[in-house]
Coordinates of C-alpha atoms and ligand atoms in Angstrom, one line a residue:
M208 CA 92.0 67.0 87.2
A209 CA 88.4 67.0 87.4
E210 CA 85.9 67.2 84.5
I211 CA 83.4 69.3 84.3
H212 CA 79.7 69.4 81.8
P213 CA 78.2 72.7 80.6
N214 CA 75.1 71.1 82.2
E215 CA 76.7 70.6 85.6
I216 CA 77.4 74.7 85.7
V217 CA 74.9 75.9 87.7
V218 CA 73.5 79.5 86.3
V219 CA 71.5 82.2 87.8
K220 CA 70.4 84.7 85.6
S221 CA 70.8 88.8 86.0
E222 CA 66.9 89.8 85.7
N223 CA 67.5 93.1 83.9
T224 CA 70.3 93.8 81.7
K225 CA 72.9 97.2 82.1
I226 CA 72.9 96.6 78.0
N227 CA 71.2 99.3 76.6
S228 CA 72.7 101.8 78.8
V229 CA 75.9 101.7 77.4
D230 CA 77.3 103.5 74.7
F231 CA 79.6 101.3 72.6
S232 CA 80.9 103.6 70.8
N233 CA 82.4 106.0 73.8
L234 CA 84.0 103.1 75.7
I235 CA 86.8 103.7 78.5
F236 CA 88.7 100.2 79.0
G237 CA 87.8 98.3 81.9
R238 CA 84.8 100.7 83.1
V239 CA 81.6 98.4 81.9
F240 CA 80.9 94.9 83.2
T241 CA 78.4 92.4 81.3
D242 CA 75.7 91.6 83.3
H243 CA 76.8 87.7 83.8
M244 CA 80.4 86.4 86.4
F245 CA 81.8 82.9 86.6
I246 CA 82.6 81.7 90.4
C247 CA 84.5 78.7 91.1
D248 CA 85.7 78.2 95.1
F249 CA 88.5 76.3 96.1
E250 CA 87.5 74.4 99.8
D251 CA 88.3 71.6 101.0
G252 CA 91.4 70.5 99.0
K253 CA 89.8 71.2 95.6
W254 CA 87.7 73.4 93.0
Q255 CA 84.2 73.1 94.0
P256 CA 81.5 73.1 91.2
P257 CA 81.1 76.5 89.6
K258 CA 78.4 78.5 88.9
I259 CA 77.5 81.8 86.8
M260 CA 76.2 84.7 88.6
P261 CA 74.5 88.2 87.7
Y262 CA 78.0 90.4 87.9
Q263 CA 77.5 91.9 91.5
A264 CA 80.0 92.8 94.6
L265 CA 82.0 90.0 96.4
T266 CA 81.4 89.7 100.1
I267 CA 84.9 88.6 101.8
E268 CA 86.3 88.9 105.0
P269 CA 88.7 91.9 105.3
S270 CA 91.5 89.3 106.5
A271 CA 91.2 88.0 103.0
R272 CA 94.8 87.3 102.0
V273 CA 94.6 88.7 98.9
F274 CA 94.0 92.3 100.8
H275 CA 97.2 91.3 102.6
Y276 CA 99.7 89.6 100.8
G277 CA 98.5 89.9 97.2
Q278 CA 98.2 86.7 96.6
A279 CA 96.1 87.3 93.4
V280 CA 96.9 86.2 89.0
F281 CA 95.2 86.9 86.3
E282 CA 94.8 86.6 82.7
G283 CA 93.5 89.1 79.7
M284 CA 92.1 87.8 76.5
K285 CA 89.0 88.9 74.3
A286 CA 86.0 87.9 72.0
Y287 CA 84.9 88.7 69.0
K288 CA 81.7 88.5 66.9
D289 CA 82.1 87.9 63.0
A290 CA 79.7 89.6 60.6
N291 CA 77.7 86.2 61.0
G292 CA 77.0 86.3 65.0
N293 CA 79.8 83.6 65.4
I294 CA 81.6 84.3 68.6
F295 CA 86.0 83.3 68.8
L296 CA 88.7 83.9 71.3
F297 CA 91.9 84.0 70.3
R298 CA 94.5 81.6 71.3
P299 CA 92.4 80.9 74.5
D300 CA 94.5 78.0 75.5
E301 CA 97.8 80.0 76.0
N302 CA 95.6 81.7 79.1
F303 CA 94.9 79.2 80.6
K304 CA 98.4 77.5 80.6
R305 CA 99.4 80.9 81.8
I306 CA 96.9 81.6 84.2
N307 CA 98.2 78.7 86.0
K308 CA 102.1 79.0 85.6
S309 CA 101.6 82.1 87.2
A310 CA 98.9 80.6 89.6
A311 CA 102.0 78.2 90.8
R312 CA 104.6 80.1 91.2
L313 CA 102.6 82.5 93.7
A314 CA 101.7 78.7 95.1
I315 CA 97.8 79.0 94.5
P316 CA 96.4 75.7 93.3
E317 CA 95.8 74.8 89.3
F318 CA 92.2 75.1 87.6
P319 CA 91.6 72.5 85.7
E320 CA 91.2 73.3 81.9
S321 CA 87.8 71.4 81.7
Y322 CA 86.0 74.2 84.4
F323 CA 87.9 77.1 82.6
F324 CA 86.7 76.7 78.8
E325 CA 82.8 75.0 79.8
G326 CA 82.7 77.8 82.5
M327 CA 84.3 81.4 79.8
K328 CA 81.9 79.8 77.3
T329 CA 78.5 79.2 79.3
L330 CA 79.5 82.7 80.1
L331 CA 80.2 84.2 76.8
K332 CA 76.6 82.5 75.3
L333 CA 74.7 84.0 77.8
D334 CA 76.6 87.6 77.4
S335 CA 77.0 87.5 73.8
D336 CA 74.7 90.2 72.9
W337 CA 77.5 92.4 74.8
I338 CA 80.2 91.2 72.3
K339 CA 79.5 94.2 68.9
P340 CA 81.0 92.8 65.8
G341 CA 83.1 95.1 63.1
I342 CA 87.1 95.0 63.3
G343 CA 88.2 97.6 66.9
N344 CA 85.3 95.9 69.0
S345 CA 85.6 92.6 71.3
L346 CA 85.1 91.4 74.9
Y347 CA 87.3 91.9 77.3
I348 CA 87.7 89.0 79.5
R349 CA 89.1 88.7 82.9
P350 CA 90.1 85.6 84.3
F351 CA 91.5 86.4 87.6
V352 CA 92.3 83.6 91.2
I353 CA 92.5 85.2 95.0
A354 CA 93.1 84.0 98.4
T355 CA 90.3 84.3 99.9
E356 CA 91.1 82.7 103.2
P357 CA 90.6 85.0 106.0
A358 CA 93.9 84.5 108.3
I359 CA 96.7 86.6 108.1
S360 CA 99.3 85.3 108.6
A361 CA 102.2 85.3 106.0
S362 CA 101.7 82.1 103.9
P363 CA 99.7 80.6 101.2
A364 CA 95.6 80.1 101.5
A365 CA 93.8 77.1 102.1
T366 CA 90.9 79.1 100.4
Y367 CA 90.3 80.9 96.9
R368 CA 87.9 82.0 94.7
F369 CA 88.5 82.3 90.6
M370 CA 86.1 84.4 88.8
I371 CA 85.6 85.7 84.9
I372 CA 84.7 89.0 84.3
C373 CA 84.0 90.7 80.7
S374 CA 83.9 94.0 79.4
P375 CA 83.1 94.7 76.2
A376 CA 86.5 96.5 74.7
K377 CA 87.8 99.0 72.1
A378 CA 91.1 100.4 71.7
Y379 CA 93.3 100.3 75.2
Y380 CA 95.8 103.5 73.8
N381 CA 93.6 105.8 71.5
E382 CA 96.6 107.5 70.3
P383 CA 100.4 106.7 69.9
V384 CA 102.0 106.0 73.2
R385 CA 105.2 108.5 74.2
V386 CA 107.4 106.4 77.0
L387 CA 109.8 106.7 78.6
F388 CA 113.1 103.8 79.5
A389 CA 113.4 103.2 83.3
E390 CA 116.5 104.3 84.6
K391 CA 115.9 104.4 88.2
Y392 CA 112.6 101.9 89.0
S393 CA 112.0 97.7 88.3
R394 CA 108.9 95.9 87.2
S395 CA 110.4 92.8 87.9
A396 CA 114.3 91.2 88.9
D397 CA 115.8 87.6 87.9
G398 CA 114.0 85.0 89.5
G399 CA 111.5 87.4 90.6
V400 CA 107.7 87.3 88.9
G401 CA 108.0 88.9 86.4
F402 CA 106.8 86.4 83.8
A403 CA 104.1 85.6 85.8
K404 CA 100.4 88.1 85.4
A405 CA 100.7 88.7 89.2
A406 CA 98.4 91.4 90.2
G407 CA 101.1 93.2 92.0
N408 CA 103.7 93.2 88.9
Y409 CA 100.8 95.9 88.0
A410 CA 100.6 97.8 91.3
A411 CA 104.4 98.1 91.3
Q412 CA 104.2 100.3 88.4
F413 CA 101.3 102.5 89.8
Y414 CA 103.6 105.0 91.1
P415 CA 106.7 105.5 88.2
T416 CA 104.3 106.1 86.0
S417 CA 102.1 108.5 87.6
L418 CA 106.0 109.9 87.7
A419 CA 106.1 109.3 83.7
Q420 CA 102.8 111.0 83.2
E421 CA 103.9 114.0 85.3
K422 CA 106.6 114.4 82.8
G423 CA 104.7 113.4 79.2
F424 CA 105.2 109.9 78.6
Q425 CA 102.0 107.4 79.0
Q426 CA 104.8 104.2 80.2
I427 CA 107.7 103.7 80.7
I428 CA 109.6 100.4 78.4
W429 CA 111.2 98.4 81.9
T430 CA 114.8 97.8 81.7
D431 CA 116.8 94.8 83.3
A432 CA 116.7 95.4 87.2
S433 CA 121.0 94.8 87.5
T434 CA 122.2 97.0 84.7
H435 CA 118.9 98.9 83.2
E436 CA 120.9 99.1 79.6
Y437 CA 118.3 96.4 78.0
L438 CA 115.1 97.6 76.8
E439 CA 112.5 94.3 78.4
E440 CA 109.0 95.6 78.2
A441 CA 106.4 97.5 78.8
G442 CA 103.9 96.4 81.5
T443 CA 100.8 96.8 79.7
M444 CA 102.6 95.5 76.5
N445 CA 105.6 93.6 75.4
I446 CA 107.8 96.2 73.1
F447 CA 109.2 95.8 69.2
F448 CA 111.6 97.8 67.6
R449 CA 112.1 98.1 63.6
V450 CA 115.5 99.4 63.1
G451 CA 115.8 99.5 59.4
D452 CA 113.7 96.7 58.0
K453 CA 114.5 94.6 61.0
L454 CA 111.7 93.7 63.3
I455 CA 114.0 93.5 67.1
T456 CA 112.2 91.9 70.3
A457 CA 114.1 91.4 73.7
P458 CA 114.1 86.7 75.0
N459 CA 111.6 86.2 77.2
N460 CA 112.6 85.3 80.3
D461 CA 111.9 85.2 84.7
R462 CA 111.3 89.2 84.3
I463 CA 109.0 89.2 81.0
L464 CA 105.9 88.2 80.4
D465 CA 105.4 85.4 77.6
G466 CA 102.8 87.6 75.7
V467 CA 100.2 86.3 73.5
T468 CA 100.7 88.7 71.2
R469 CA 104.0 89.3 71.4
K470 CA 104.9 85.2 70.1
S471 CA 101.3 86.1 67.6
V472 CA 103.2 89.1 66.2
I473 CA 106.3 87.1 66.1
Q474 CA 104.9 84.1 63.8
L475 CA 103.4 86.7 61.5
A476 CA 106.8 87.8 60.6
E477 CA 108.0 84.9 59.6
D478 CA 104.6 84.5 57.6
L479 CA 105.2 88.1 56.1
G480 CA 108.7 87.5 55.4
I481 CA 109.8 89.7 57.5
D482 CA 113.8 90.0 58.8
Y483 CA 113.1 89.5 62.1
E484 CA 115.6 89.0 66.1
V485 CA 114.4 87.9 68.6
R486 CA 117.7 89.0 71.3
R487 CA 118.3 91.9 74.1
V488 CA 118.2 94.7 73.2
S489 CA 120.1 97.6 74.6
V490 CA 119.4 101.6 74.9
K491 CA 122.5 102.4 73.9
E492 CA 121.7 101.0 70.1
I493 CA 118.2 101.7 69.8
K494 CA 119.8 105.9 71.3
S495 CA 121.9 105.6 68.2
A496 CA 119.1 104.0 65.8
A497 CA 117.4 107.0 67.1
K498 CA 120.2 109.7 66.3
D499 CA 121.7 107.9 63.1
G500 CA 117.6 107.8 61.7
S501 CA 117.7 104.2 61.4
L502 CA 114.8 104.0 64.3
K503 CA 111.9 103.6 62.2
E504 CA 109.2 102.0 64.7
I505 CA 109.2 101.2 67.9
F506 CA 105.2 99.7 69.3
G507 CA 103.6 97.9 71.8
A508 CA 102.0 94.3 72.0
G509 CA 99.7 93.0 74.3
T510 CA 96.0 92.1 74.6
A511 CA 94.1 94.7 76.0
A512 CA 96.6 97.5 73.8
V513 CA 96.8 94.6 70.6
I514 CA 99.6 96.7 68.5
S515 CA 100.2 100.3 70.0
P516 CA 102.7 102.6 68.6
V517 CA 104.9 104.5 70.2
S518 CA 105.7 108.1 68.8
A519 CA 108.4 109.5 71.2
F520 CA 111.4 108.3 74.0
E521 CA 113.3 109.1 77.0
H522 CA 116.1 108.6 78.2
G523 CA 119.2 110.3 80.0
G524 CA 117.1 113.7 79.2
D525 CA 117.1 112.9 76.0
V526 CA 113.7 112.6 74.1
F527 CA 113.5 111.3 70.6
E528 CA 110.4 112.0 68.7
I529 CA 109.5 109.1 66.3
P530 CA 107.8 110.4 63.1
E531 CA 104.5 107.9 61.5
I532 CA 105.9 106.4 58.6
E533 CA 104.5 105.0 55.6
N534 CA 104.0 101.1 55.5
A535 CA 104.2 100.8 58.8
Y536 CA 105.0 97.6 60.5
A537 CA 102.6 98.3 63.9
S538 CA 99.7 99.6 61.0
L539 CA 100.7 95.9 58.8
F540 CA 101.0 93.7 62.5
K541 CA 97.9 95.3 63.5
K542 CA 95.2 94.3 60.6
T543 CA 97.2 91.0 60.1
L544 CA 96.4 90.1 63.7
M545 CA 92.4 91.6 63.9
D546 CA 91.1 89.9 60.7
I547 CA 92.4 86.4 61.8
Q548 CA 90.3 87.8 65.3
H549 CA 87.3 88.8 63.0
N550 CA 87.5 85.8 61.4
L551 CA 88.5 87.4 58.1
S552 CA 91.5 85.8 57.0
E553 CA 92.4 82.2 56.9
D554 CA 93.6 81.1 60.7
K555 CA 96.6 78.6 59.4
H556 CA 97.8 78.5 62.8
G557 CA 94.5 77.6 64.7
W558 CA 94.6 80.8 66.9
R559 CA 90.7 81.2 66.5
H560 CA 88.9 79.1 68.9
E561 CA 85.0 79.1 67.9
V562 CA 82.8 78.9 70.4
R563 CA 79.6 77.2 70.1
Ligands
COI834 C1 96.0 93.1 79.3 O1 96.4 93.0 77.9 O2 95.2 91.4 78.9 C2 96.8 93.0 80.2 O3 96.7 92.4 81.3 C3 97.3 94.4 80.0 C4 96.4 95.4 81.5 C5 97.0 96.4 82.0 C6 95.7 95.1 80.9

C-alpha cells in the first residue's frame, strides 16, 4: 500500500476561522464543522496525493454513483484534549480497520493506512483550537468515502473520494432514551451489510425511527430480521442489558456493527470484575426480567452516544419503565471510558493515541 509523509500532504489554509461564531457550550450534534477538510481522490486505479483545504461545498456530478446506488461508507471517531493541550484519539486503529472492512463489502478500494493517519493528524493539528479540553467535550471526526464516477449503470465506480470532516461535539443524547423493540421492520439481514458502516444502513432506519418517534420513542432496538425474537443493536449504538448484576450483550455477527465502544465496555467489564455474557439476548427474557424486577439497566454504547441509558422500552403494546438506579453500570462505564479518553487515568490497554 502507498505510504505518505506529512510533508507531502498539500495544505491550503483557510483565510479566516469560523470558530468565534460557535457557542461551544450549546452544541447540537453534527451541525458545525471546523475550518478544514481532508480530501483524497481515487483515480486511474490508485489513491492520488491527498490535500487539506478550507471546509467548503463540493462539486460533484449529479450522475455520481453515490447519489444513485449509495456506494458510500463512513466512520465515527473522536479526538480529546487534556488539560495540558495534548490531543488524543481513542483506538483509531479500530476505525481504520473497520472503514476498510466496510469499503470491501461495498466494493470500494481500500484506503492506505498512512494516508488515513497522517491526513487525520495534520487536519487535527490545523484545527486543534476546535478541540476543547474537559470531560464531555470532544471533536467528532467523520471519515467517509463516496463513489464519484459520473455513470449510472449499477456497478462499482472507477473513481472515489475519501474525506475527513470534523465537528465539535458534546452529548449525542442529552436525556436517557426511550426505545421500541423492532417487531416489523429490520435494519439488516444475514449476508447483508449490517456489520459495515454503510451509509444506507442509517437511511433505512429513518422511516421506522420516525414512526417510533411519533409514539414517543427516540430509538429502535433492532431485532434479528428472521424472527424478531433477539435483540441486536440500536442503530446509533450497540446495546447492553443488566439483569441482576450480570451485563449481557449480543455477539457480533454480520448484522451488527462491530462497535469500538462496545468492545471497550466488554474489556472494562472484565477489568472491573463485572460478570458479563456475550450471547443472544431474547426479547422474552428482557420482558420477563422487566416484569420480575431483575432488569436493572439497558444502555447503549457508541462513539457519538458514548454510554446512553435507556429509560423505557416498548414491545407488543407493553411499555416498561426502567427507573434510574444508584451505582449504575452505565455511569461507571461512562466515567471509566471518558477518564481514559481524556488522559485522566491509566491506559493499560494502550487505547489512547497521542496526536503529535
Ligand atoms: C457514531 O457513533 O460514530 C456513529 O456513526 C453514529 C451516528 C448515528 C452518529
